[in-house]
Tab-separated table of C-alpha atoms and ligand atoms in Angstrom:
chain	number	residue	atom	x	y	z
P	1410	MET	CA	-46.408	79.972	11.595
P	1411	ALA	CA	-45.090	79.747	8.036
P	1412	GLU	CA	-47.245	78.587	5.110
P	1413	PRO	CA	-47.190	74.762	4.785
P	1414	ILE	CA	-44.832	73.209	2.257
P	1415	ARG	CA	-45.588	70.055	0.301
P	1416	VAL	CA	-43.091	67.208	0.643
P	1417	VAL	CA	-43.299	63.913	-1.229
P	1418	VAL	CA	-41.854	60.592	-0.089
P	1419	THR	CA	-41.947	57.827	-2.680
P	1420	GLY	CA	-41.891	54.216	-1.567
P	1421	ALA	CA	-44.017	55.490	1.299
P	1422	ALA	CA	-45.208	52.015	2.262
P	1423	GLY	CA	-41.648	50.666	2.478
P	1424	GLN	CA	-39.234	50.204	5.329
P	1425	ILE	CA	-37.109	53.371	4.982
P	1426	ALA	CA	-40.224	55.513	4.689
P	1427	TYR	CA	-41.587	54.023	7.899
P	1428	SER	CA	-38.852	55.845	9.867
P	1429	LEU	CA	-38.433	58.784	7.488
P	1430	LEU	CA	-42.050	59.984	7.489
P	1431	TYR	CA	-42.065	60.323	11.246
P	1432	MET	CA	-38.840	62.331	11.303
P	1433	ILE	CA	-40.038	64.713	8.579
P	1434	ALA	CA	-43.443	65.185	10.202
P	1435	ARG	CA	-41.814	65.888	13.572
P	1436	GLY	CA	-39.974	68.875	12.077
P	1437	GLU	CA	-36.490	67.391	12.090
P	1438	VAL	CA	-35.759	68.368	8.491
P	1439	PHE	CA	-37.536	71.615	7.657
P	1440	GLY	CA	-37.706	73.042	11.170
P	1441	LYS	CA	-40.002	73.064	14.152
P	1442	ASP	CA	-41.986	76.037	12.780
P	1443	GLN	CA	-42.587	74.659	9.303
P	1444	PRO	CA	-45.997	73.027	8.737
P	1445	ILE	CA	-45.915	70.136	6.268
P	1446	VAL	CA	-48.312	68.537	3.816
P	1447	LEU	CA	-46.947	65.023	3.289
P	1448	HIS	CA	-47.523	63.331	-0.053
P	1449	LEU	CA	-47.111	59.544	0.169
P	1450	LEU	CA	-46.524	57.892	-3.204
P	1451	ASP	CA	-46.406	54.135	-3.700
P	1452	ILE	CA	-47.683	51.594	-6.234
P	1453	PRO	CA	-51.196	50.070	-6.388
P	1454	PRO	CA	-50.367	46.713	-4.683
P	1455	MET	CA	-49.258	48.696	-1.606
P	1456	VAL	CA	-52.447	50.727	-1.142
P	1457	GLY	CA	-53.536	48.693	1.890
P	1458	VAL	CA	-50.182	49.138	3.634
P	1459	LEU	CA	-50.243	52.841	2.772
P	1460	GLU	CA	-53.612	53.143	4.517
P	1461	GLY	CA	-52.019	51.739	7.654
P	1462	VAL	CA	-49.182	54.272	7.429
P	1463	VAL	CA	-51.741	57.079	7.099
P	1464	MET	CA	-53.542	55.803	10.206
P	1465	GLU	CA	-50.304	55.703	12.162
P	1466	LEU	CA	-49.319	59.216	11.101
P	1467	ALA	CA	-52.708	60.440	12.339
P	1468	ASP	CA	-52.220	58.526	15.581
P	1469	CYS	CA	-48.857	60.227	16.133
P	1470	ALA	CA	-50.796	63.508	16.614
P	1471	LEU	CA	-47.988	65.610	15.166
P	1472	PRO	CA	-48.689	69.360	15.357
P	1473	LEU	CA	-46.726	70.267	12.184
P	1474	LEU	CA	-48.482	67.717	9.980
P	1475	VAL	CA	-51.417	69.596	8.457
P	1476	GLU	CA	-52.426	67.068	5.783
P	1477	VAL	CA	-51.450	63.651	4.404
P	1478	VAL	CA	-52.046	62.814	0.729
P	1479	PRO	CA	-51.646	59.075	0.016
P	1480	THR	CA	-51.617	58.267	-3.697
P	1481	THR	CA	-50.450	55.932	-6.441
P	1482	ASP	CA	-50.685	58.679	-9.069
P	1483	PRO	CA	-47.421	60.553	-9.741
P	1484	ALA	CA	-49.463	63.560	-10.959
P	1485	VAL	CA	-50.913	63.884	-7.446
P	1486	GLY	CA	-47.764	62.766	-5.645
P	1487	PHE	CA	-45.505	65.387	-7.216
P	1488	LYS	CA	-48.042	68.252	-7.426
P	1489	ASP	CA	-46.493	71.492	-6.113
P	1490	VAL	CA	-43.891	69.754	-3.965
P	1491	SER	CA	-40.951	71.753	-2.616
P	1492	ALA	CA	-38.936	68.715	-1.586
P	1493	ALA	CA	-38.885	65.151	-2.883
P	1494	PHE	CA	-37.424	62.098	-1.176
P	1495	LEU	CA	-37.224	59.464	-3.926
P	1496	VAL	CA	-36.987	56.284	-1.912
P	1497	GLY	CA	-39.340	53.997	-3.853
P	1498	ALA	CA	-37.322	51.318	-5.653
P	1499	MET	CA	-36.346	47.710	-5.296
P	1500	PRO	CA	-33.673	47.065	-2.615
P	1501	ARG	CA	-30.834	44.612	-3.221
P	1502	LYS	CA	-30.685	41.201	-1.600
P	1503	GLU	CA	-27.683	39.354	-0.211
P	1504	GLY	CA	-24.996	38.737	-2.833
P	1505	MET	CA	-26.094	41.561	-5.159
P	1506	GLU	CA	-24.224	44.784	-5.927
P	1507	ARG	CA	-26.346	47.945	-5.981
P	1508	LYS	CA	-25.775	48.344	-9.704
P	1509	ASP	CA	-27.543	44.974	-10.235
P	1510	LEU	CA	-30.724	46.978	-9.570
P	1511	LEU	CA	-30.085	49.335	-12.449
P	1512	SER	CA	-32.324	47.864	-15.120
P	1513	ALA	CA	-35.232	47.352	-12.675
P	1514	ASN	CA	-35.020	50.747	-11.014
P	1515	VAL	CA	-33.833	53.165	-13.669
P	1516	LYS	CA	-37.235	53.181	-15.389
P	1517	ILE	CA	-38.925	54.275	-12.162
P	1518	PHE	CA	-36.684	57.333	-12.131
P	1519	ARG	CA	-37.473	58.188	-15.735
P	1520	THR	CA	-41.200	58.231	-14.910
P	1521	GLN	CA	-40.617	60.237	-11.758
P	1522	GLY	CA	-38.357	62.719	-13.563
P	1523	GLU	CA	-41.126	63.317	-16.067
P	1524	ALA	CA	-43.676	63.789	-13.273
P	1525	LEU	CA	-41.404	66.187	-11.366
P	1526	ASP	CA	-40.936	68.172	-14.552
P	1527	LYS	CA	-44.677	68.545	-15.047
P	1528	PHE	CA	-46.027	68.894	-11.542
P	1529	ALA	CA	-43.394	69.918	-8.957
P	1530	LYS	CA	-42.290	73.433	-8.038
P	1531	LYS	CA	-39.387	74.521	-10.207
P	1532	ASP	CA	-37.167	75.022	-7.166
P	1533	VAL	CA	-37.940	71.545	-5.773
P	1534	LYS	CA	-35.007	69.881	-4.003
P	1535	VAL	CA	-34.762	66.230	-5.042
P	1536	LEU	CA	-32.942	63.618	-2.997
P	1537	VAL	CA	-32.591	60.175	-4.584
P	1538	VAL	CA	-32.218	57.348	-2.072
P	1539	GLY	CA	-33.332	54.364	-4.225
P	1540	ASN	CA	-30.389	52.410	-5.621
P	1541	PRO	CA	-28.272	52.725	-7.651
P	1542	ALA	CA	-28.801	56.211	-6.236
P	1543	ASN	CA	-26.238	58.207	-8.239
P	1544	THR	CA	-27.308	56.928	-11.626
P	1545	ASN	CA	-30.995	57.083	-10.739
P	1546	ALA	CA	-30.554	60.769	-9.854
P	1547	LEU	CA	-28.850	61.354	-13.197
P	1548	VAL	CA	-31.710	59.682	-15.055
P	1549	CYS	CA	-34.344	61.540	-13.049
P	1550	SER	CA	-32.768	64.912	-13.786
P	1551	SER	CA	-32.402	64.174	-17.476
P	1552	TYR	CA	-36.167	63.637	-17.737
P	1553	ALA	CA	-36.914	66.866	-15.858
P	1554	PRO	CA	-35.290	69.491	-18.078
P	1555	SER	CA	-37.322	72.405	-16.663
P	1556	ILE	CA	-35.835	71.911	-13.192
P	1557	PRO	CA	-32.222	73.073	-12.666
P	1558	ARG	CA	-29.905	70.099	-12.492
P	1559	GLU	CA	-28.344	71.468	-9.303
P	1560	ASN	CA	-31.648	70.526	-7.649
P	1561	PHE	CA	-30.987	66.789	-8.050
P	1562	SER	CA	-28.814	64.887	-5.619
P	1563	ALA	CA	-28.057	61.324	-4.537
P	1564	MET	CA	-27.581	60.141	-1.002
P	1565	THR	CA	-24.102	59.307	0.248
P	1566	ARG	CA	-24.822	60.757	3.685
P	1567	LEU	CA	-25.353	57.295	5.116
P	1568	ASP	CA	-21.801	56.438	4.072
P	1569	GLN	CA	-20.564	59.690	5.614
P	1570	ASN	CA	-22.378	58.899	8.870
P	1571	ARG	CA	-20.970	55.371	8.866
P	1572	ALA	CA	-17.444	56.680	8.281
P	1573	THR	CA	-17.778	59.368	10.954
P	1574	SER	CA	-19.027	56.795	13.428
P	1575	GLN	CA	-16.067	54.493	12.697
P	1576	ILE	CA	-13.568	57.320	13.280
P	1577	ALA	CA	-15.263	58.476	16.487
P	1578	ALA	CA	-15.082	54.919	17.856
P	1579	LYS	CA	-11.442	54.528	16.798
P	1580	VAL	CA	-10.354	57.778	18.475
P	1581	GLY	CA	-12.698	57.256	21.436
P	1582	VAL	CA	-14.622	60.533	21.130
P	1583	PRO	CA	-18.323	61.357	20.651
P	1584	ILE	CA	-19.649	61.616	17.080
P	1585	SER	CA	-20.030	65.373	17.516
P	1586	ALA	CA	-16.240	65.691	17.918
P	1587	VAL	CA	-15.588	64.458	14.349
P	1588	SER	CA	-16.165	66.490	11.168
P	1589	ASN	CA	-15.274	66.772	7.487
P	1590	ILE	CA	-15.033	63.068	6.667
P	1591	ILE	CA	-15.651	62.817	2.912
P	1592	ILE	CA	-17.339	60.270	0.675
P	1593	TRP	CA	-16.136	60.509	-2.923
P	1594	GLY	CA	-17.843	59.018	-5.969
P	1595	ASN	CA	-20.512	56.358	-6.127
P	1596	HIS	CA	-22.798	55.016	-3.386
P	1597	SER	CA	-21.372	51.571	-4.084
P	1598	SER	CA	-18.504	49.399	-2.979
P	1599	THR	CA	-16.128	51.562	-5.083
P	1600	GLN	CA	-16.876	54.715	-3.063
P	1601	TYR	CA	-13.869	56.284	-1.373
P	1602	PRO	CA	-14.437	57.148	2.297
P	1603	ASP	CA	-11.682	59.687	2.959
P	1604	ALA	CA	-10.620	60.695	6.457
P	1605	GLY	CA	-7.709	62.702	5.063
P	1606	GLN	CA	-9.424	66.090	5.484
P	1607	GLY	CA	-11.200	65.117	8.700
P	1608	LYS	CA	-10.935	66.983	11.982
P	1609	VAL	CA	-11.421	65.720	15.506
P	1610	THR	CA	-11.602	67.465	18.866
P	1611	VAL	CA	-9.838	65.572	21.642
P	1612	ASN	CA	-9.744	67.050	25.158
P	1613	GLY	CA	-10.701	70.468	23.800
P	1614	ALA	CA	-7.967	70.560	21.114
P	1615	THR	CA	-8.856	70.193	17.417
P	1616	LYS	CA	-6.464	68.188	15.270
P	1617	SER	CA	-6.508	66.249	12.023
P	1618	VAL	CA	-8.022	62.758	12.034
P	1619	VAL	CA	-4.789	61.517	10.420
P	1620	GLU	CA	-2.815	62.764	13.423
P	1621	ALA	CA	-5.330	61.556	16.011
P	1622	VAL	CA	-5.632	58.059	14.519
P	1623	ASN	CA	-1.950	57.814	13.619
P	1624	ASP	CA	-2.454	54.600	11.666
P	1625	THR	CA	-2.221	54.958	7.882
P	1626	ALA	CA	-2.708	51.233	7.305
P	1627	TYR	CA	-6.067	51.448	9.092
P	1628	LEU	CA	-7.183	54.645	7.328
P	1629	GLN	CA	-6.314	53.208	3.905
P	1630	GLY	CA	-7.363	49.642	4.709
P	1631	SER	CA	-10.020	48.382	7.083
P	1632	PHE	CA	-11.625	51.827	7.589
P	1633	VAL	CA	-12.269	52.150	3.848
P	1634	GLU	CA	-13.438	48.558	3.452
P	1635	THR	CA	-15.753	48.635	6.461
P	1636	VAL	CA	-17.580	51.679	5.105
P	1637	GLN	CA	-17.639	50.381	1.525
P	1638	LYS	CA	-19.165	47.083	2.645
P	1639	ARG	CA	-21.378	48.274	5.491
P	1640	GLY	CA	-24.591	48.112	3.467
P	1641	ALA	CA	-23.865	44.478	2.578
P	1642	ALA	CA	-23.017	43.695	6.218
P	1643	VAL	CA	-26.387	45.066	7.358
P	1644	ILE	CA	-28.186	43.016	4.688
P	1645	ALA	CA	-26.320	39.870	5.764
P	1646	ALA	CA	-27.369	40.460	9.366
P	1647	ARG	CA	-30.942	41.732	8.930
P	1648	LYS	CA	-31.810	39.983	5.675
P	1649	MET	CA	-33.142	43.403	4.679
P	1650	SER	CA	-31.267	46.529	3.725
P	1651	SER	CA	-30.579	49.336	6.162
P	1652	ALA	CA	-33.649	51.412	6.903
P	1653	MET	CA	-33.451	53.332	10.193
P	1654	SER	CA	-29.951	54.619	9.420
P	1655	ALA	CA	-30.928	55.348	5.805
P	1656	ALA	CA	-33.917	57.397	6.970
P	1657	LYS	CA	-31.737	59.334	9.423
P	1658	ALA	CA	-29.195	60.030	6.683
P	1659	ALA	CA	-31.918	61.230	4.286
P	1660	CYS	CA	-33.060	63.673	6.978
P	1661	ASP	CA	-29.492	64.880	7.572
P	1662	HIS	CA	-28.958	65.384	3.827
P	1663	MET	CA	-32.146	67.380	3.253
P	1664	HIS	CA	-31.769	69.266	6.547
P	1665	ASP	CA	-28.350	70.572	5.562
P	1666	TRP	CA	-29.483	71.384	2.018
P	1667	TRP	CA	-32.418	73.341	3.408
P	1668	ASN	CA	-30.658	75.035	6.314
P	1669	GLY	CA	-27.005	75.258	5.215
P	1670	THR	CA	-23.729	73.994	6.664
P	1671	ALA	CA	-21.761	75.593	9.498
P	1672	PRO	CA	-18.730	77.708	8.497
P	1673	GLY	CA	-15.719	75.491	7.779
P	1674	GLN	CA	-17.777	72.298	7.802
P	1675	PHE	CA	-18.627	70.252	4.759
P	1676	VAL	CA	-20.912	67.326	4.012
P	1677	SER	CA	-20.979	64.810	1.172
P	1678	MET	CA	-23.674	64.731	-1.493
P	1679	GLY	CA	-23.927	63.066	-4.872
P	1680	VAL	CA	-24.261	66.019	-7.262
P	1681	PHE	CA	-23.606	66.780	-10.924
P	1682	SER	CA	-19.894	66.618	-11.533
P	1683	ASP	CA	-18.214	69.609	-13.149
P	1684	GLY	CA	-15.019	67.554	-13.532
P	1685	SER	CA	-13.594	68.697	-10.171
P	1686	TYR	CA	-10.761	66.535	-8.841
P	1687	ASP	CA	-10.477	64.856	-12.271
P	1688	SER	CA	-13.863	63.158	-11.847
P	1689	PRO	CA	-15.832	62.366	-15.023
P	1690	LYS	CA	-18.092	65.298	-15.960
P	1691	ASP	CA	-21.874	64.949	-16.062
P	1692	VAL	CA	-22.257	61.978	-13.771
P	1693	ILE	CA	-23.652	62.267	-10.246
P	1694	PHE	CA	-20.493	62.044	-8.151
P	1695	SER	CA	-20.295	62.431	-4.385
P	1696	PHE	CA	-18.188	65.440	-3.379
P	1697	PRO	CA	-17.655	67.415	-0.212
P	1698	VAL	CA	-19.950	70.434	-0.455
P	1699	GLU	CA	-20.670	73.572	1.523
P	1700	ILE	CA	-24.243	74.872	1.489
P	1701	LYS	CA	-25.560	78.419	1.766
P	1702	ASN	CA	-29.000	79.788	0.834
P	1703	LYS	CA	-30.053	76.270	-0.256
P	1704	GLN	CA	-27.248	76.152	-2.873
P	1705	TRP	CA	-24.423	73.640	-2.620
P	1706	LYS	CA	-20.895	74.348	-3.787
P	1707	ILE	CA	-18.173	71.728	-4.233
P	1708	VAL	CA	-15.320	72.380	-1.795
P	1709	SER	CA	-12.348	73.250	-3.975
P	1710	GLY	CA	-8.600	73.228	-3.460
P	1711	LEU	CA	-8.270	70.121	-1.292
P	1712	THR	CA	-4.955	68.332	-1.680
P	1713	LEU	CA	-5.370	64.644	-2.487
P	1714	SER	CA	-2.730	61.936	-2.087
P	1715	ASP	CA	-1.896	59.589	-4.971
P	1716	PHE	CA	-3.760	56.884	-3.050
P	1717	ALA	CA	-6.887	59.060	-2.960
P	1718	LYS	CA	-6.565	60.058	-6.643
P	1719	ASN	CA	-6.432	56.410	-7.616
P	1720	LYS	CA	-9.577	55.634	-5.578
P	1721	LEU	CA	-11.436	58.563	-7.173
P	1722	SER	CA	-10.500	57.314	-10.602
P	1723	VAL	CA	-11.891	53.808	-9.879
P	1724	THR	CA	-15.240	55.058	-8.597
P	1725	GLY	CA	-15.513	57.634	-11.411
P	1726	LYS	CA	-14.985	54.902	-13.974
P	1727	GLU	CA	-17.797	52.856	-12.429
P	1728	LEU	CA	-20.164	55.837	-12.590
P	1729	GLN	CA	-19.342	56.341	-16.252
P	1730	GLU	CA	-20.070	52.642	-16.889
P	1731	GLU	CA	-23.377	52.858	-14.989
P	1732	LYS	CA	-24.344	55.878	-17.062
P	1733	ASP	CA	-23.624	53.948	-20.271
P	1734	GLU	CA	-25.668	51.006	-19.006
P	1735	ALA	CA	-28.566	53.289	-18.042
P	1736	LEU	CA	-28.497	54.674	-21.563
P	1737	SER	CA	-28.749	51.196	-22.994
P	1738	VAL	CA	-31.720	50.353	-20.713
P	1739	LEU	CA	-33.554	53.554	-21.554
P	1740	ASP	CA	-34.416	54.627	-25.034
P	1741	SER	CA	-31.293	56.642	-25.738
P	1742	SER	CA	-33.010	58.592	-28.490
P	1743	VAL	CA	-35.359	60.109	-25.905
P	1744	SER	CA	-32.964	60.527	-23.025
P	1745	ASN	CA	-30.904	63.705	-22.524
P	1746	LEU	CA	-28.242	61.837	-20.574
T	3177	NAD	N1	-28.635	55.630	-0.829
T	3177	NAD	C1	-28.620	54.931	0.291
T	3177	NAD	O1	-27.762	55.143	1.160
T	3177	NAD	C2	-29.641	53.857	0.558
T	3177	NAD	C3	-29.709	53.270	1.836
T	3177	NAD	C4	-30.646	52.269	2.062
T	3177	NAD	C5	-31.486	51.821	1.040
T	3177	NAD	N2	-31.394	52.406	-0.173
T	3177	NAD	C6	-32.307	52.014	-1.263
T	3177	NAD	O2	-33.586	52.601	-1.015
T	3177	NAD	C7	-34.573	51.866	-1.729
T	3177	NAD	C8	-35.779	51.572	-0.832
T	3177	NAD	O3	-35.400	50.736	0.235
T	3177	NAD	P1	-36.483	50.142	1.266
T	3177	NAD	O4	-35.707	49.314	2.212
T	3177	NAD	O5	-37.360	51.217	1.772
T	3177	NAD	O6	-37.287	49.173	0.288
T	3177	NAD	P2	-38.751	48.554	0.482
T	3177	NAD	O7	-38.862	47.435	-0.488
T	3177	NAD	O8	-39.039	48.316	1.921
T	3177	NAD	O9	-39.680	49.754	0.023
T	3177	NAD	C9	-39.685	50.225	-1.279
T	3177	NAD	C10	-41.062	50.767	-1.558
T	3177	NAD	O10	-41.008	51.402	-2.833
T	3177	NAD	C11	-42.236	51.104	-3.472
T	3177	NAD	N3	-42.122	51.355	-4.904
T	3177	NAD	C12	-41.653	50.545	-5.863
T	3177	NAD	N4	-41.773	51.115	-7.079
T	3177	NAD	C13	-42.316	52.328	-6.866
T	3177	NAD	C14	-42.707	53.379	-7.727
T	3177	NAD	N5	-42.548	53.301	-9.044
T	3177	NAD	N6	-43.244	54.489	-7.184
T	3177	NAD	C15	-43.425	54.580	-5.849
T	3177	NAD	N7	-43.086	53.606	-4.981
T	3177	NAD	C16	-42.546	52.495	-5.489
T	3177	NAD	C17	-42.517	49.665	-3.075
T	3177	NAD	O11	-43.876	49.308	-3.313
T	3177	NAD	C18	-42.142	49.691	-1.607
T	3177	NAD	O12	-43.248	50.068	-0.797
T	3177	NAD	C19	-33.857	50.611	-2.264
T	3177	NAD	O13	-33.504	50.807	-3.618
T	3177	NAD	C20	-32.607	50.541	-1.393
T	3177	NAD	O14	-31.574	49.840	-2.029
T	3177	NAD	C21	-30.508	53.392	-0.446
T	3178	LMR	O1	-26.501	48.425	0.597
T	3178	LMR	C1	-27.662	48.479	0.191
T	3178	LMR	O2	-28.084	47.832	-0.770
T	3178	LMR	C2	-28.636	49.385	0.896
T	3178	LMR	C3	-28.052	50.733	1.086
T	3178	LMR	O3	-27.598	51.282	-0.097
T	3178	LMR	C4	-26.985	50.769	2.151
T	3178	LMR	O4	-25.915	51.342	1.918
T	3178	LMR	O5	-27.234	50.265	3.259
């Protein structure tokens, strides 16, 4: 057996964490041979709930879970962690956009960036789930200057999973037959779900999604809108934001970061933009990436239609605006944004 690694989940008493902790502790992210010490970070009013979560984790009798550390102290929560799932933040309610959470949530990510900087391992992999995820990841990284900025990412995997599921249903194939659907830009209603590079295997033959679907109006219309608005649709139905699917997506994201992607396959992650595909530099923008040895690389050389370029420009502009707003919320003289 390998040495245990320390993994922190923030918002550990919340609804996403309730599914996520179980999946991590079962070995679905870091592997079935990797023992885990789980750090559960939440805020003082949630201590009682956290105790219940600790009891339930014990009652699961999970062989890989060697220790659980519940805490409300970021110094304890982030101590020596190799992976961080930053879930803890306020979720939106019906009628809100995710960016409406910015002023409430951005300060949490400043504090957590500072704590990661001081206490986490320098090669920690950080996944931000709390919304607005892209801008929170940017803020978090800017307050953790001793950790490489490549180690910070925002979750758009839920959008990728939603988009992949829509295409599989449209073509009438299992999910596993569909690959390389891309989410560009922000985890918001301006994101661009792009099936243009997607592949699908039908009756043993692999073809492009564009060919298999053969319906441009759908791929540019209701497919895009359904994925863009899926989070709001779940809130309208459940009166709470998505949790089970968000936890699954967080596992998929970290799993692929940790273990790599298959040759020829790419996944979408919000990562620091280098200006690829005319995106604004130095915002956290979702790109297709390939991953090897725990390092992601933006897939280069894809040909984008004018329709796609226009969508990328809209979502890039929103990310730039969110960054400016985050700066105005935070003390810009202190921030490195
Ligand atoms: N990126 C995505 O695809 C995606 C998907 C779903 C939800 N989300 C976001 O994830 C976040 C969490 O959602 P949820 O449904 O689990 O919410 P929730 O309200 O059920 O749980 C949030 C938890 O975070 C805790 N928390 C608040 N401030 C904290 C802090 N400073 N440190 C540690 N913990 C803190 C709360 O006490 C609570 O227990 C929300 O912002 C939601 O919008 C993102
Ligand atoms: O939409 C939300 O506010 C929650 C989450 O980001 C989602 O996409 O389901």
